[in-house]
Amino acid sequence: MIKDKILVVEDDAGIRKFLQATLSANDYQVILASDGKTALSLASSHCPVCILLDLGLPDLDGNEIIRQLRLWTTIPIIVISARTTEDDKAEALDLGADDYLTKPFGTVELLARIRTAIRHTRTTAENQEISLNDSYTIGGLVVDFRKHRVLVDGRDVNLTPNEFRIVSLLAIHAGRVLTYKFMLHELWGPTASSDNKILRVHMANIRRKLEPNPDEPVYLHTETGVGYRMADHEDFLQNK
Ligand code: CA
């Protein structure tokens, strides 16, 4: 099972330990940072599905971290902080944080906020179906976001974690062309190479696994020189 990765940025060892234990027990993979610089580098190298961010860190101010992350990513950021004024909260949200939890908070509330934040990123998709079912279905293809798998005609096509992330990204934006640059940034962060070769290699493997005929793809279309597009319902109406 491929687990959703969460980056926890917190300099208080006790809270860090609590978050790690709670999240691991709930099937998340946890990555830890105790200062801002480490947080920024781990965010770009791991591209987690959600970031829990303490605002009071030894090296960088939490708001500065939000600002820097938002230069390249829409990964949901949940601020966890003892600062409680509405101004603090508004500032963090204005800078692009998605939610705000005031310390101390309980496990149930924490998990609910994380699920909501993750679901929101998956519904910016304009795709109601994804928010309702946590999956995207087109023709015989099903992208199951909850179980992290892709089925074709009912059969699990066994994607690798990277292949699954590529297919998910395209499915979330189904019907829209995603540029190589956008995809490289979303998948591998700002330090990603601008070389499209890695994407092309992954796409060739993905197509072999899920297209009935990889030379004439029906699910994953190439926009030559631009990027890729996941088929949406309109493609299938036209084909019939
Ligand atoms: Ca702190």
Short mmCIF file of C-alpha atoms and ligand atoms in Angstrom, two decimals, residues 10-11 54 56, ligand 1:
data_model
loop_
_atom_site.label_atom_id
_atom_site.label_comp_id
_atom_site.label_asym_id
_atom_site.label_seq_id
_atom_site.Cartn_x
_atom_site.Cartn_y
_atom_site.Cartn_z
CA GLU A 10 7.80 21.53 14.38
CA ASP A 11 10.74 22.43 16.64
CA ASP A 54 4.50 25.39 13.24
CA GLY A 56 7.55 29.64 15.59
CA CA B 1 7.70 26.32 17.88
#
